[in-house]
Amino acid sequence: MKSPDLVFDGGHLALDFLNTEASPDGERDDLLSAPTGLLAWLEGAGLAATPDLALLMASPPEARVLLAHATRLRTAVAEMVQALVSGTPAPPLPLMEVNRILAERTAGLRLESDPTGYRLVSTSVSARSAGLLAPVAEAAARLLTDADPARVRRCDAPGCSLWFLDTSRNGRRRWCSMARCGNRAKVAAHYRRGRRLTRRRRSAPERRSPP
Ligand SMILES: [Zn+2]
């Protein structure tokens, strides 16, 4: 199973977390199929500092425990987001799961610098705990409490399951990203238009020149 690229264009951390599992072209890709994928995502999301990740990489059992927490959290968030958008009551078990991770919330902040500038990184008192996932659970909680459910949607492209929060002014965003599905849909529409035109020309009666 190949891992999907790290993409952070869902417009919300909780949805980016759900997008670690995707089905582009009907084939299931799961970034959380191995601890390395989760650690790469946490680093990409700015939720873990490199030293903390190195500690986890050095301890495969710890990393697997964290992965199990992450997978359970993602399932819970997915069920709650689905309930949110379909207007059904929050399922009790996923709610407990999100609260379980929220209870691990001990995160602080650390300002790091590199030659390109600064970045603010969440830190955990114990990097070897589910506390690393607390910012994700918090993001999910904020999405569920603050977001307009009508603006939490999935990409319109056939076979694409990625989530996004539509923050556009007119609320008409359709694609997970213009670069991926938007452009592909444009090309497909262009191709369909071209074929329709060709068919119409073929079926048009031939003009006869007057005798
Ligand atoms: Zn898409």
XYZ file of C-alpha atoms and ligand atoms in Angstrom:
212
model
C 0.000 0.000 0.000
C 1.568 3.287 -0.945
C 1.355 6.219 1.419
C -0.335 9.397 0.287
C 1.641 12.584 0.166
C 1.534 14.879 3.149
C -1.216 17.306 2.281
C -2.401 20.107 4.476
C -4.974 21.861 2.360
C -8.149 20.796 4.151
C -8.314 24.272 5.688
C -8.530 22.806 9.187
C -6.172 20.636 11.207
C -8.931 18.159 12.145
C -9.827 17.644 8.478
C -6.181 17.370 7.481
C -5.978 14.596 10.067
C -8.957 12.810 8.483
C -7.277 13.259 5.110
C -4.401 11.033 6.227
C -6.692 8.347 4.884
C -7.782 8.862 1.315
C -9.119 6.911 -1.606
C -7.833 8.628 -4.709
C -8.860 6.648 -7.778
C -10.670 4.159 -5.558
C -7.424 2.864 -4.071
C -7.116 3.200 -0.317
C -4.069 5.108 0.886
C -3.408 5.362 4.578
C -0.654 7.483 6.046
C -1.342 5.857 9.399
C -0.528 2.401 8.144
C 2.895 2.718 9.789
C 4.363 4.799 12.648
C 6.702 6.600 10.241
C 3.701 8.021 8.375
C 2.158 9.334 11.581
C 5.431 10.873 12.736
C 5.949 12.536 9.363
C 2.420 13.937 9.550
C 2.876 15.224 13.116
C 6.081 16.949 12.072
C 4.503 18.342 8.902
C 1.603 19.685 10.948
C 4.039 21.385 13.315
C 2.755 19.314 16.239
C 6.001 17.709 17.235
C 9.531 18.959 17.475
C 12.271 17.016 15.749
C 13.926 15.853 19.008
C 10.633 14.415 20.262
C 10.157 12.574 16.981
C 13.695 11.209 17.105
C 12.897 9.792 20.565
C 9.812 8.086 19.198
C 11.638 6.758 16.152
C 14.167 5.209 18.501
C 11.438 3.350 20.322
C 9.270 1.342 17.917
C 6.926 0.018 20.671
C 6.206 3.588 21.840
C 5.632 4.690 18.266
C 3.217 1.809 17.697
C 1.263 2.742 20.842
C 1.015 6.306 19.579
C -0.116 5.016 16.189
C -2.869 2.961 17.837
C -4.056 6.085 19.698
C -3.979 8.080 16.462
C -5.942 5.495 14.505
C -8.639 5.328 17.198
C -8.801 9.110 17.363
C -9.135 9.402 13.599
C -11.985 6.880 13.520
C -13.734 8.806 16.300
C -13.267 12.192 14.620
C -14.464 10.788 11.291
C -17.670 9.479 12.891
C -18.334 12.763 14.653
C -17.661 14.897 11.593
C -19.919 12.628 9.563
C -22.631 13.016 12.217
C -22.118 16.793 12.179
C -22.572 17.143 8.438
C -25.538 14.788 8.313
C -27.193 16.531 11.257
C -27.419 13.435 13.407
C -26.664 13.309 17.155
C -23.078 12.823 18.268
C -22.284 9.154 18.723
C -21.314 8.505 22.382
C -18.236 6.306 21.942
C -16.370 8.642 19.564
C -17.179 11.499 21.934
C -15.515 9.578 24.757
C -12.508 8.871 22.556
C -11.997 12.549 21.704
C -12.338 13.433 25.392
C -9.850 10.734 26.336
C -7.212 12.372 24.155
C -8.249 15.883 25.241
C -7.538 14.812 28.819
C -3.913 14.245 27.757
C -3.619 17.898 26.889
C -0.373 19.067 28.378
C 0.971 20.767 25.314
C 3.071 23.849 25.472
C 4.607 25.926 22.741
C 8.160 26.346 21.582
C 9.495 28.909 19.142
C 12.092 27.434 16.801
C 14.220 29.196 14.251
C 15.987 28.068 11.125
C 17.579 29.938 8.214
C 14.189 30.478 6.577
C 12.542 32.026 9.623
C 10.589 31.008 12.671
C 7.986 28.418 13.407
C 5.836 27.791 16.425
C 5.801 24.154 17.493
C 3.500 22.456 19.977
C 5.375 20.492 22.556
C 4.232 17.830 24.919
C 5.495 17.286 28.452
C 5.929 13.673 27.535
C 6.466 13.163 23.832
C 5.940 9.473 24.436
C 2.285 9.814 25.243
C -1.005 10.372 23.559
C -0.468 14.001 24.567
C 1.120 14.523 21.160
C -2.331 13.989 19.688
C -4.091 16.384 22.040
C -3.826 19.346 19.625
C -5.567 17.196 17.008
C -8.361 16.298 19.431
C -8.629 19.984 20.348
C -8.837 20.951 16.673
C -11.597 18.375 16.202
C -13.461 19.732 19.222
C -13.206 23.267 17.850
C -14.383 22.181 14.414
C -17.390 20.447 15.961
C -18.262 23.419 18.140
C -17.456 26.327 15.824
C -17.719 25.322 12.168
C -20.775 25.782 9.985
C -21.660 22.143 9.112
C -22.644 23.213 5.587
C -19.062 24.292 5.029
C -17.539 20.990 6.092
C -17.537 18.981 2.902
C -15.847 16.350 0.818
C -14.225 16.886 -2.547
C -16.644 16.667 -5.465
C -14.286 14.659 -7.647
C -15.439 11.088 -8.247
C -13.428 8.711 -6.094
C -11.839 11.461 -3.991
C -12.789 11.309 -0.349
C -10.782 14.233 0.998
C -12.412 16.646 3.431
C -12.109 20.398 3.467
C -13.524 23.370 5.303
C -14.873 25.822 2.783
C -13.648 29.231 3.865
C -14.242 30.843 0.477
C -16.372 33.963 0.507
C -19.114 32.533 -1.717
C -19.047 29.084 -0.090
C -18.744 27.314 -3.428
C -15.452 25.503 -3.067
C -15.760 22.086 -4.700
C -12.334 20.525 -4.707
C -9.916 19.292 -2.062
C -7.332 21.234 -4.017
C -7.301 22.979 -7.348
C -3.912 21.455 -8.147
C -5.190 17.896 -7.677
C -8.875 17.412 -8.386
C -9.870 20.873 -9.634
C -7.553 20.856 -12.614
C -8.300 17.216 -13.385
C -12.030 17.996 -13.439
C -11.433 20.994 -15.694
C -9.454 18.870 -18.153
C -12.162 16.155 -18.094
C -14.912 18.730 -18.717
C -12.900 20.209 -21.585
C -12.448 16.734 -23.101
C -16.190 15.976 -22.770
C -17.091 19.271 -24.453
C -14.685 18.454 -27.285
C -16.258 15.011 -27.805
C -19.801 16.417 -27.800
C -18.797 18.923 -30.422
C -17.207 16.238 -32.616
C -20.322 14.021 -32.317
C -22.591 16.925 -33.213
C -20.500 17.705 -36.289
C -20.574 14.054 -37.353
C -24.355 13.735 -36.973
C -25.107 17.053 -38.721
C -26.641 16.466 -42.246
C -24.229 17.100 -45.026
C -24.903 20.198 -46.982
C -25.563 19.659 -50.608
C -24.512 22.255 -53.047
C -27.480 23.558 -55.041
C -27.903 22.043 -58.505
Zn -10.194 15.776 -4.408
